Coordinates of C-alpha atoms in Angstrom, one line a residue:
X45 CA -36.9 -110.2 9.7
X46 CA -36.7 -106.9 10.7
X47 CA -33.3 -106.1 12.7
X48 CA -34.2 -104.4 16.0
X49 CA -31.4 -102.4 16.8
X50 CA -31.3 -99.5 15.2
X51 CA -29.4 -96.2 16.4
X52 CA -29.7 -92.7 15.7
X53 CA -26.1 -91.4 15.1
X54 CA -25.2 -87.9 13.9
X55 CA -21.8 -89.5 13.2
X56 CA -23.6 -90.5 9.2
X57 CA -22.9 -86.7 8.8
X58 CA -19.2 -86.6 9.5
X59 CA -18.0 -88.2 6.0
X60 CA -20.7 -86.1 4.1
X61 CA -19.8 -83.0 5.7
X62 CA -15.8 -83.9 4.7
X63 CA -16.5 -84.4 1.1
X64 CA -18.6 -81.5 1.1
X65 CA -16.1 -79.1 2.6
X66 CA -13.4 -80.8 0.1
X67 CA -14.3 -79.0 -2.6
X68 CA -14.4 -75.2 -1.1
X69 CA -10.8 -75.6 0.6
X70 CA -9.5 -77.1 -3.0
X71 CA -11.1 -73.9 -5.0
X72 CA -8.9 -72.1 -1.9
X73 CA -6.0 -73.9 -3.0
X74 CA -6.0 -73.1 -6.3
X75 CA -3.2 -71.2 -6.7
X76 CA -0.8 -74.2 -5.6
X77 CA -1.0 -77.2 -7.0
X78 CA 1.1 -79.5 -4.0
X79 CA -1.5 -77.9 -1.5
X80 CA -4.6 -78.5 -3.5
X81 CA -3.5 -82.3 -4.0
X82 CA -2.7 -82.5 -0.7
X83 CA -6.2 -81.5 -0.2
X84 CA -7.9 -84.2 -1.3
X85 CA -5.3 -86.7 0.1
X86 CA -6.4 -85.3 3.7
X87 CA -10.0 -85.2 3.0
X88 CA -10.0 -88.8 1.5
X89 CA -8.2 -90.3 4.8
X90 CA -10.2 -88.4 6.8
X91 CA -13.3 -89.7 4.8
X92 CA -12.5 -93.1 4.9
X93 CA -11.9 -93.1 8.3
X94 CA -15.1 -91.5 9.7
X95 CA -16.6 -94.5 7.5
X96 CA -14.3 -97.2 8.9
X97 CA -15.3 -96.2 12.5
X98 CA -19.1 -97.3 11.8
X99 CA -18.0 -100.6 10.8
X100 CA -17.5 -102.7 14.4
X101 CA -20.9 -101.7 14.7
X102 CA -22.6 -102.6 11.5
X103 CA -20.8 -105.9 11.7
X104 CA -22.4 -106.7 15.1
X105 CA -26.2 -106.1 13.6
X106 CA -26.1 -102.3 14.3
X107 CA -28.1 -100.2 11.6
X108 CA -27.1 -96.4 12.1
X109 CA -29.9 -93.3 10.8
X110 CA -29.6 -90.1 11.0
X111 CA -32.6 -88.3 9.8
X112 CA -31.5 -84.6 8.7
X113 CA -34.7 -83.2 7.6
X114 CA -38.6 -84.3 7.2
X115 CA -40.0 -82.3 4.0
X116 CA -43.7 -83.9 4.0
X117 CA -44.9 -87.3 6.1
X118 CA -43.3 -89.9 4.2
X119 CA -40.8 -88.1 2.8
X120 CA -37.6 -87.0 4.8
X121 CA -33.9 -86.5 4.4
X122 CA -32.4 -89.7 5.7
X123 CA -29.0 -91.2 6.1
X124 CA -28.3 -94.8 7.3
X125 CA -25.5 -97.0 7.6
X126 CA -26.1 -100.9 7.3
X127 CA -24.0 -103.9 5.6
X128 CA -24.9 -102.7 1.6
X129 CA -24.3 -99.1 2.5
X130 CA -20.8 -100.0 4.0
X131 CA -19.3 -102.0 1.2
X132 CA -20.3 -98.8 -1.0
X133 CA -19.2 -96.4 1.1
X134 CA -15.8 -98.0 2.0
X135 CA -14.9 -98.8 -1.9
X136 CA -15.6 -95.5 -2.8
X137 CA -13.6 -93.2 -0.1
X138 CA -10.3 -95.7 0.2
X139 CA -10.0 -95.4 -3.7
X140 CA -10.3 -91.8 -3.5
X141 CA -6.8 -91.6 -2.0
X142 CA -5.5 -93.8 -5.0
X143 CA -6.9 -92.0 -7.8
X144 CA -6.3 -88.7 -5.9
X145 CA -2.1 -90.3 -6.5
X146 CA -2.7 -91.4 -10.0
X147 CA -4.6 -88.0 -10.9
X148 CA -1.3 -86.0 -9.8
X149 CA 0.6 -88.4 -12.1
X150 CA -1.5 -88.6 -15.1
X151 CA -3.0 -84.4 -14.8
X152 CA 0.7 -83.1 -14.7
X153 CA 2.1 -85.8 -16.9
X154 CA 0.1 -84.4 -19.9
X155 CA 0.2 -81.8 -18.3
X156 CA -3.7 -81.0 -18.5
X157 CA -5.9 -77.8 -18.0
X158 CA -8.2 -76.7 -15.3
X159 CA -6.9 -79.1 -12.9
X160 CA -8.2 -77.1 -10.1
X161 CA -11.8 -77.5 -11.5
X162 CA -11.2 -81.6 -12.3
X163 CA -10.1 -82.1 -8.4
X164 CA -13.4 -79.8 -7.3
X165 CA -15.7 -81.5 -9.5
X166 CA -13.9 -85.1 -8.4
X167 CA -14.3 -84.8 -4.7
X168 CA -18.1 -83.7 -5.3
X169 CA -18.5 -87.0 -7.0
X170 CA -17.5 -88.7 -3.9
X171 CA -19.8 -86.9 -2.0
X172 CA -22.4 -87.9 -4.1
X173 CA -21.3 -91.3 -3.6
X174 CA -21.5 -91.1 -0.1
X175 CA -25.0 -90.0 -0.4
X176 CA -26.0 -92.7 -2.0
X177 CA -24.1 -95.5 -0.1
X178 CA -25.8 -94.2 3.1
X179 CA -29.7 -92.9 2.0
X180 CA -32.2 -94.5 3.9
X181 CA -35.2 -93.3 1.7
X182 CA -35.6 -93.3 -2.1
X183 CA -35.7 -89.5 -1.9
X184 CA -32.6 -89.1 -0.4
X185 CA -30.8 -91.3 -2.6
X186 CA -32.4 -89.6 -5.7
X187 CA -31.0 -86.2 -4.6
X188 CA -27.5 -87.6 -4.2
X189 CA -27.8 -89.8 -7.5
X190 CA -28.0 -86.3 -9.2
X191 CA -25.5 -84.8 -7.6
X192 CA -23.0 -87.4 -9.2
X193 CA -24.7 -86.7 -12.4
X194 CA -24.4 -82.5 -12.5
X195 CA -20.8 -82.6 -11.4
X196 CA -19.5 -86.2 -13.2
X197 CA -20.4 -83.6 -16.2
X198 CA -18.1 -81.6 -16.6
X199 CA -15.0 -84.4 -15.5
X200 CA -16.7 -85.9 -19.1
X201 CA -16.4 -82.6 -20.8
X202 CA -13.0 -81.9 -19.4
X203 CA -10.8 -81.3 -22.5
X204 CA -13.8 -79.0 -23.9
X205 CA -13.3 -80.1 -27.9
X206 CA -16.3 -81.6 -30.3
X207 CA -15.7 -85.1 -28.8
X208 CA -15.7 -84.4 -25.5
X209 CA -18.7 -81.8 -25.2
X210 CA -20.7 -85.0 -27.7
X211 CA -19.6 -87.3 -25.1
X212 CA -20.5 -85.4 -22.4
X213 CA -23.7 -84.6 -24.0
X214 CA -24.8 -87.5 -24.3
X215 CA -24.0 -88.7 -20.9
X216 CA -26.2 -86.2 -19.4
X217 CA -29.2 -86.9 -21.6
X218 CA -29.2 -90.5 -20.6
X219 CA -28.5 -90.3 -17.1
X220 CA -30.9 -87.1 -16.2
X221 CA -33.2 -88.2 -19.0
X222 CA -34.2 -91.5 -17.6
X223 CA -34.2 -90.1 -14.1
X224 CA -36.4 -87.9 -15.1
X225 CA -38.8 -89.7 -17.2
X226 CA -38.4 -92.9 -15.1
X227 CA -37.3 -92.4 -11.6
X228 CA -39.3 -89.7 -10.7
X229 CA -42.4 -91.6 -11.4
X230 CA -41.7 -94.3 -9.6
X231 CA -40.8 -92.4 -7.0
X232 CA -44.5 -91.0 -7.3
X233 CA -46.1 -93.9 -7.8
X234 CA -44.2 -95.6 -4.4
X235 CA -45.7 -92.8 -2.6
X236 CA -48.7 -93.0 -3.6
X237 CA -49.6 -96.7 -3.4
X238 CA -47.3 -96.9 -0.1
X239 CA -47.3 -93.3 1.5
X240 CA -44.3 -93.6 2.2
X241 CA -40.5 -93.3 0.7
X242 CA -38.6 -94.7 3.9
X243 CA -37.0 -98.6 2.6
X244 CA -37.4 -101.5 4.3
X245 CA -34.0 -101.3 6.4
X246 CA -32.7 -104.6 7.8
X247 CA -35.1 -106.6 6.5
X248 CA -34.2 -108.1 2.4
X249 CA -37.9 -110.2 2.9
X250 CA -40.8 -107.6 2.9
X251 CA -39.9 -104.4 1.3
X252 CA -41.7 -101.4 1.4
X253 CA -45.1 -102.8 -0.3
X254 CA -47.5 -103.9 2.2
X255 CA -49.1 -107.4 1.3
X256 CA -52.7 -105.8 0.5
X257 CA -51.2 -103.3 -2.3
X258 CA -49.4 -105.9 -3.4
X259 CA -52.5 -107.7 -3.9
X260 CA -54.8 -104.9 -4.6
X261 CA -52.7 -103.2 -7.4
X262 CA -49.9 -106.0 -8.4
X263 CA -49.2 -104.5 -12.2
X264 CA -49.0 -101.4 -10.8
X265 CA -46.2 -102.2 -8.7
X266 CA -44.6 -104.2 -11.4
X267 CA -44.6 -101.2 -13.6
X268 CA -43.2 -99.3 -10.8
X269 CA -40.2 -101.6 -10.8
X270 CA -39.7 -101.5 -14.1
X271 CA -39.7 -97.5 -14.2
X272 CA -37.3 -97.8 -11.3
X273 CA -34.6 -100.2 -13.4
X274 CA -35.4 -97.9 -16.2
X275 CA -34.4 -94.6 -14.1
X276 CA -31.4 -96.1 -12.4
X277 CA -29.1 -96.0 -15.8
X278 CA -26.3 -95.5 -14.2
X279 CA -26.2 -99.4 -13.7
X280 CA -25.9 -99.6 -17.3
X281 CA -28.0 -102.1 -18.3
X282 CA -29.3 -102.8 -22.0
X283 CA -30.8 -100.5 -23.7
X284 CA -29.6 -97.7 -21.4
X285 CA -26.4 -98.2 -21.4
X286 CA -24.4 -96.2 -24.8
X287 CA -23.7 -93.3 -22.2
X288 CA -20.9 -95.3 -21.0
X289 CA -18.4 -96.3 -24.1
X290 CA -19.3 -92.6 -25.1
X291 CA -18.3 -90.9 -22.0
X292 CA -14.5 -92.7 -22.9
X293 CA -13.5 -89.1 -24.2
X294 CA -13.3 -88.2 -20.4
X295 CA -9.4 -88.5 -19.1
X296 CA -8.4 -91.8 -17.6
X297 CA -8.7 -91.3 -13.9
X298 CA -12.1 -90.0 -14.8
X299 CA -13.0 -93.0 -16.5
X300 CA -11.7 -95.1 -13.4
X301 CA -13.8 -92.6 -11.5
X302 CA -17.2 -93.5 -13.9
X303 CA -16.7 -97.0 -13.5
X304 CA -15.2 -98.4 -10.8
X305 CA -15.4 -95.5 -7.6
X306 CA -19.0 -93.6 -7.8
X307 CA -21.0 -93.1 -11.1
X308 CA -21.7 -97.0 -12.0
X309 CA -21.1 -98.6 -8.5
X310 CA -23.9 -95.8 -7.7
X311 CA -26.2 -97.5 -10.2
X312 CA -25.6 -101.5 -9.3
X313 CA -25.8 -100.0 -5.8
X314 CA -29.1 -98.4 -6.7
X315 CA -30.1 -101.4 -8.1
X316 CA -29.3 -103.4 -5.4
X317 CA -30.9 -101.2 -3.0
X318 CA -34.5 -101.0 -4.4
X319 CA -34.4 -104.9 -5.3
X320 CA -33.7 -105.7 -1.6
X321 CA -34.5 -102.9 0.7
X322 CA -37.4 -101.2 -1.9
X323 CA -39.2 -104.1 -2.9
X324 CA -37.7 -106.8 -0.9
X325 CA -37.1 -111.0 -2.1
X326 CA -40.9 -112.0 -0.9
X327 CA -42.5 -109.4 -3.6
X328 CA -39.8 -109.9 -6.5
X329 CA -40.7 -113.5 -5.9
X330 CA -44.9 -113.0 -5.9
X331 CA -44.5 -110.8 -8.8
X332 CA -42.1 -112.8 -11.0
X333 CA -40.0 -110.0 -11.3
X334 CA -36.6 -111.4 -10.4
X335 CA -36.0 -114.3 -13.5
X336 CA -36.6 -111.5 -16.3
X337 CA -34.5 -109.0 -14.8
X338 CA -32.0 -111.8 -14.7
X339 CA -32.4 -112.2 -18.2
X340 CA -32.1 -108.6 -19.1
X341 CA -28.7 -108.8 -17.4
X342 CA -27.7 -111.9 -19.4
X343 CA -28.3 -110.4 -22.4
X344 CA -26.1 -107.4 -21.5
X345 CA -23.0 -109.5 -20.6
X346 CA -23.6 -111.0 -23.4
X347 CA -23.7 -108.1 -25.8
X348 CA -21.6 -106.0 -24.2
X349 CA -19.1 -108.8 -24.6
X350 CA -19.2 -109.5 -28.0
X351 CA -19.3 -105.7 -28.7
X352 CA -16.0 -105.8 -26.7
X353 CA -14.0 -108.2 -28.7
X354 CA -14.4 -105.9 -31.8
X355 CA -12.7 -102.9 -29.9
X356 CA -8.8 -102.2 -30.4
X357 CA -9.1 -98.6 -28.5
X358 CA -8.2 -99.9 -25.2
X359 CA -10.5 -97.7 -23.2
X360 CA -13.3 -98.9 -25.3
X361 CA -12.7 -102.3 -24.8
X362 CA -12.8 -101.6 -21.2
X363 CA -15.8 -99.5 -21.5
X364 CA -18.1 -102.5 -22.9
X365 CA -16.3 -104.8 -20.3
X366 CA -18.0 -102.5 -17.8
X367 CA -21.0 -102.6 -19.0
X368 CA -21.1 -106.5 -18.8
X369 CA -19.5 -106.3 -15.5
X370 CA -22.0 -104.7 -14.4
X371 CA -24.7 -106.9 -15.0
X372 CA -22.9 -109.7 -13.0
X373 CA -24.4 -107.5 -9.9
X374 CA -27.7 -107.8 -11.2
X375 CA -28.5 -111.0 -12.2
X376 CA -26.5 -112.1 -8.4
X377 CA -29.2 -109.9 -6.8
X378 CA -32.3 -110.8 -9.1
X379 CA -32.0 -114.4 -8.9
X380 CA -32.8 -113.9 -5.2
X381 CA -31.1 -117.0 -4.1
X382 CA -28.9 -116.5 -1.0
X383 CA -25.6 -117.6 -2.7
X384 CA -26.4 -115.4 -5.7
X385 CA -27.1 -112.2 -4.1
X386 CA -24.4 -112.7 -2.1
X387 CA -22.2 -113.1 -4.8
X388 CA -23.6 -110.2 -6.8
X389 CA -23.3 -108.0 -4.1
X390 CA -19.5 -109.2 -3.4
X391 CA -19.2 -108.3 -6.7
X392 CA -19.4 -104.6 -6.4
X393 CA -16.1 -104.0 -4.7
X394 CA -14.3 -106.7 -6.5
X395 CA -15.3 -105.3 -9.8
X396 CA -14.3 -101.7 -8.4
X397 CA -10.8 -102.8 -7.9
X398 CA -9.8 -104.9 -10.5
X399 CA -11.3 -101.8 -13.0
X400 CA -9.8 -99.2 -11.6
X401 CA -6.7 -101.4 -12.1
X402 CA -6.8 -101.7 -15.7
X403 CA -7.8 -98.0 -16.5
X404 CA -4.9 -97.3 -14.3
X405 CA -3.1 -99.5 -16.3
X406 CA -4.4 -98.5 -19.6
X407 CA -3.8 -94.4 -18.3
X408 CA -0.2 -95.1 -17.4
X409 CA 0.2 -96.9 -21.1
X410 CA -1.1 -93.7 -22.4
X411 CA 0.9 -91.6 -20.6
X412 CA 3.9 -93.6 -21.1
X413 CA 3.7 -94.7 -24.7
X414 CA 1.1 -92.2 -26.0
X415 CA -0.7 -95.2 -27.5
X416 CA -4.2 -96.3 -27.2
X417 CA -4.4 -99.2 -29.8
X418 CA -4.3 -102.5 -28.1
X419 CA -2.5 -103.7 -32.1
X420 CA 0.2 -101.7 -31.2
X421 CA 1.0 -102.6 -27.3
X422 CA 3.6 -105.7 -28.8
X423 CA 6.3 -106.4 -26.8
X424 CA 5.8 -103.4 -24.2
X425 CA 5.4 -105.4 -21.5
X426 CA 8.7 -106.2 -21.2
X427 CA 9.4 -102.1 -21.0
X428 CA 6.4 -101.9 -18.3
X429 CA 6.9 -104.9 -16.4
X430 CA 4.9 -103.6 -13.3
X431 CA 1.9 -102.0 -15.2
X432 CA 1.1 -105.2 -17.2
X433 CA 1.3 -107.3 -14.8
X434 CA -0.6 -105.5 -12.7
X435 CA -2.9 -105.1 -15.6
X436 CA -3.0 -109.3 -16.6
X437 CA -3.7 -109.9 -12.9
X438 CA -6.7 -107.5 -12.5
X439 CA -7.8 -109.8 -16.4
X440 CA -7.5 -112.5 -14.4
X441 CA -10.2 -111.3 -11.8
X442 CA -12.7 -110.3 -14.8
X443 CA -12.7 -113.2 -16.5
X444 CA -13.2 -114.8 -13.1
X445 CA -9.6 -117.0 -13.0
X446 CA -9.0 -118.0 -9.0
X447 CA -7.4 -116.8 -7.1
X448 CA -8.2 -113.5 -7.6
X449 CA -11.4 -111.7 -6.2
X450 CA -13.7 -112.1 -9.3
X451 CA -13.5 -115.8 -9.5
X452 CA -15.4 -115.8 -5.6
X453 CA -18.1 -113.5 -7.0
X454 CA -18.7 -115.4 -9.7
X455 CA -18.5 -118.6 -7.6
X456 CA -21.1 -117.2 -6.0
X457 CA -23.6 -116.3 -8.8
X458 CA -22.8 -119.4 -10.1
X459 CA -24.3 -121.5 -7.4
X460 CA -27.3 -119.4 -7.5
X461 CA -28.0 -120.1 -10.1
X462 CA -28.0 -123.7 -9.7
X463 CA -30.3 -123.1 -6.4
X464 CA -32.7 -121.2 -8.8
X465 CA -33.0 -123.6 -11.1
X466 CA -32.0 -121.4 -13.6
X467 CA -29.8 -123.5 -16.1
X468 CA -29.8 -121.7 -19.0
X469 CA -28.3 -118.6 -16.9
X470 CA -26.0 -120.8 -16.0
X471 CA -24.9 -121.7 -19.3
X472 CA -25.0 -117.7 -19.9
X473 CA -22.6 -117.0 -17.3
X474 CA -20.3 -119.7 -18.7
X475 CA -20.3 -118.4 -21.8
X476 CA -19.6 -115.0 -20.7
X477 CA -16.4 -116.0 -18.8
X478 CA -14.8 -117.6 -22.3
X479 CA -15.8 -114.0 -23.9
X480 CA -14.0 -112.2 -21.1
X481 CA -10.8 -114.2 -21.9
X482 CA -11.4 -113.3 -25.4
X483 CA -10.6 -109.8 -25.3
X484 CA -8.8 -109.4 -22.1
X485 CA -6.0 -112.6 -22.8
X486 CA -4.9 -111.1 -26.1
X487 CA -3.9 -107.8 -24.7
X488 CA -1.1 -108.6 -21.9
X489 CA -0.4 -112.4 -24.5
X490 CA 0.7 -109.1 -27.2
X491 CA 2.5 -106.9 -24.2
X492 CA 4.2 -110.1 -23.0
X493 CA 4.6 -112.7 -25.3
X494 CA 4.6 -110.9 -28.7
X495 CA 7.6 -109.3 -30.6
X496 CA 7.3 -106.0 -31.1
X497 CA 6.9 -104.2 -34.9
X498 CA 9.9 -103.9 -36.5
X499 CA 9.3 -99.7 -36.8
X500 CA 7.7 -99.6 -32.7
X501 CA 11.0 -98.3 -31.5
X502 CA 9.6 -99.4 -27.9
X503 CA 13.0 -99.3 -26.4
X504 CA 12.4 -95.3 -26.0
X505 CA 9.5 -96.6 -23.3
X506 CA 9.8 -97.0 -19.4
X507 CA 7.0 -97.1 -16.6
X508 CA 5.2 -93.8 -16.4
X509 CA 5.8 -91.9 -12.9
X510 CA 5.8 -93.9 -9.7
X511 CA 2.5 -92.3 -8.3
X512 CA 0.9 -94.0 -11.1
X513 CA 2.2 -96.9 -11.1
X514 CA 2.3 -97.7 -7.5
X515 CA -1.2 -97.0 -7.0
X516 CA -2.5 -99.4 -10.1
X517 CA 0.1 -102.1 -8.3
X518 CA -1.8 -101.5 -5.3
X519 CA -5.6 -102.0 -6.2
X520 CA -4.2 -105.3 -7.9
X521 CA -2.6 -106.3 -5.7
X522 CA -6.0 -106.1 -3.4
X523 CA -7.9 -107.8 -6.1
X524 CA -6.2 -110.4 -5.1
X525 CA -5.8 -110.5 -2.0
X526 CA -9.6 -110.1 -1.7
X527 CA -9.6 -113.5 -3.5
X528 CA -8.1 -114.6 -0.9
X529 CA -9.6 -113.6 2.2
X530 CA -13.4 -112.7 0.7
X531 CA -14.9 -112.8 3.9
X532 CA -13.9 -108.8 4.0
X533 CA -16.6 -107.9 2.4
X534 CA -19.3 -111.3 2.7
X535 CA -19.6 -110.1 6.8
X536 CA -20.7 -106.6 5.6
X537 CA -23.2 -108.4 3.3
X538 CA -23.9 -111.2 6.4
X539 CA -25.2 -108.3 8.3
X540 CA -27.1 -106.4 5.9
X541 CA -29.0 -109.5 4.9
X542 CA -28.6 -111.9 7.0
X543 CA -28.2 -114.7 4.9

């Protein structure tokens, strides 16, 4: 069902054209630090506002567009603003104020270099993200994709030593690599067999593969699927997904920026997008191509989750918790059941702030305490009482404990997969949920419950500065109350898909 009332609104150009002036006026600022924070505290409330205005009419059935340029028939610079595009858009510009707090905290705290380049190349990001969260066409949401990419790069490579440039390095060659090898063909092959790049807006049935392609060239368009999940790497799934434990050596904030504002809530997005608006439920059904990307995601929460309890860097354990995260979007959209997809999709902002919680958390430990090793956090809980606790409640929410947000979102997935039939997913997911209390439990049991070593000396700790800590009591404070009232989100995804 195709929804009929669709508007063309120059207002989809208001947020991008914020985030794109962001960056200039912060370059401009250079030279004073409390004016080029305040910067991009302005142009994050202004962003999130211009998006927030969109939402009354989204919710009522409304899909804004805006196309901005037509390069060939078929191919044109297009924004839109529907349910899935919302949820995106909103995450990522209200956390930008947060981190934009935390950031001042952490950057002058350790008192970093090149600050005025790491704000620049930050508020790019988000406009990259905004790009993404409101593209209308594959094309448009491949130019914005790479955006995040080119100036994510240089957050990664931000304290310039062996590590970081190898991290960094590494990063890039994954996430251009497979767009490159992957993306761009099936961006090619789309055209070709559809002449067209425009998705199937409002309508999650019939994507944009007419019925007679379908049947005329069906492998084709399976292999076109599978370069697409193959070029969209920034969702992290197995084998493409060692860019993201590596790209650790980034500072905190910008690992909270990588996975839980723009660079992997772009990929699930991405995901999401071509599985529902690209191809659409009726074709992933015909072509079987829903159950096995299911099981790719299984196996990556599963792997990723093992690979997790093995890690005593904190940041790394958190890094491979992302990964499997991650997958819990997936395998909600792929098994193409209502409740699953809803619950996958529900998933993206619950995930966003219950991570950016605990690499808040585990950034203010650092900057604290100086330590990184999980081994070694006995006892401080008792001298950070507000960031582990506001660290064991955001656990809570990824190992999917009620009442916090995760625990609906994995409801959710759950029950699709019992309308799918799928039992052995099922069993999967279950079994994921005791790995995620495996290595997320121990951590704030050792801060809490633990004595510390005899040599720690912890009494010499305290909270690190209040614009770090507020803002990580914040977000988890939202995880949870997201639990409780989840229907914040489920009306965006009500509307997109009208389930």
């Amino acid at each position: 069902m195709i929804v009929p009332n669709t508007v063309e609104s120059a207002s989809l150009l208001i947020p991008l054209l914020i985030t794109l002036v962001a960056p200039f006026a912060i370059m401009l600022a250079r030279g004073n630090a409390n004016r080029r924070e305040a910067v991009s505290f302005i142009a994050a409330a202004l962003t999130f506002v211009s998006v927030l205005q969109l939402a009354p009419g989204v919710l009522s059935g409304v899909i804004y567009t805006y196309t901005v340029t037509t390069i060939l028939p078929g191919i044109s610079l297009t924004l839109c603003a529907d349910g899935l595009g919302m949820i995106f858009a909103l995450i990522a510009t209200f956390l930008w104020g947060f981190a934009t707090s935390y950031n001042i905290g952490y950057m002058r705290g350790l008192n970093e270099h090149a600050q005025t380049r790491y704000y620049t190349c930050f508020a790019v990001a988000i406009f990259g993200a905004v790009g993404v969260a409101f593209s209308a066409t594959v094309f448009t949401l491949y130019l914005f994709y790479e955006v995040i990419t080119v100036f994510t790069y240089p957050l990664v490579a931000h304290h310039q030593d062996a590590e970081g440039f190898a991290g960094a390095r590494k990063y890039l060659v994954y996430l251009m690599g497979t767009s490159k090898l992957f993306l761009l063909p099936a961006m090619i092959l789309t055209y070709v067999l559809t002449g067209t790049l425009d998705m199937r807006l409002g309508d999650v049935l019939n994507g944009m593969f007419p019925p007679d392609v379908i049947a005329a060239h069906p492998n084709l368009v399976r292999v076109t699927y599978v370069l697409y999940i193959a070029g969209l790497a920034k969702a992290a799934l197995a084998p493409f997904h060692n860019w993201l434990p590596s790209a650790m050596v980034a500072p905190t904030p910008v690992s909270a920026l990588l996975h839980a504002v723009a660079v992997v809530k772009a990929g699930v997005f991405s995901v999401s997008r071509i599985i529902l608006s690209g191809f659409g439920v009726q074709t992933m059904d015909t072509l079987g191509l829903g159950i096995p990307t299911a099981w790719l995601a299984a196996f990556t929460i599963i792997g990723a989750s093992l690979i997790a309890l093995t890690k005593d860097d904190i940041k790394a354990r958190l890094a491979y918790s992302t990964v499997s995260q991650l997958s819990y979007v997936i395998i909600g959209v792929a098994l193409l059941t209502p409740s699953a997809v809803q619950g996958g999709l529900m998933h993206i902002p619950h995930h966003a702030f219950s991570k950016i919680t605990l690499f808040f958390g585990a950034g203010a430990i650092y900057v604290a305490t100086h330590i990184k090793k999980i081994s070694q956090m006995n006892g401080l809980g008792r001298r950070m009482p507000w960031t582990f606790g506001a660290f064991a409640l955001a656990s809570l929410s990824m190992i999917g404990m009620p009442p916090v947000c995760g625990f609906v979102s994995k409801w959710y997935i759950v029950n699709g997969s019992l309308q799918a039939g799928q039992t052995a997913l099922l069993v999967a997911l279950l079994l994921s949920t005791l790995l995620n209390a495996g290595y997320f439990v121990p951590i704030f049991y050792r801060a809490f419950m633990l004595p510390p070593a005899p040599d720690a000396n912890i009494e010499q700790y305290s909270e690190a500065p209040a614009t770090m800590v507020i803002p990580l009591c914040l977000t988890g404070a939202i995880s949870l109350l997201l639990g409780l009232y989840p229907q914040v989100f489920l009306n965006f995804i009500q509307a997109f898909g009208h389930f």
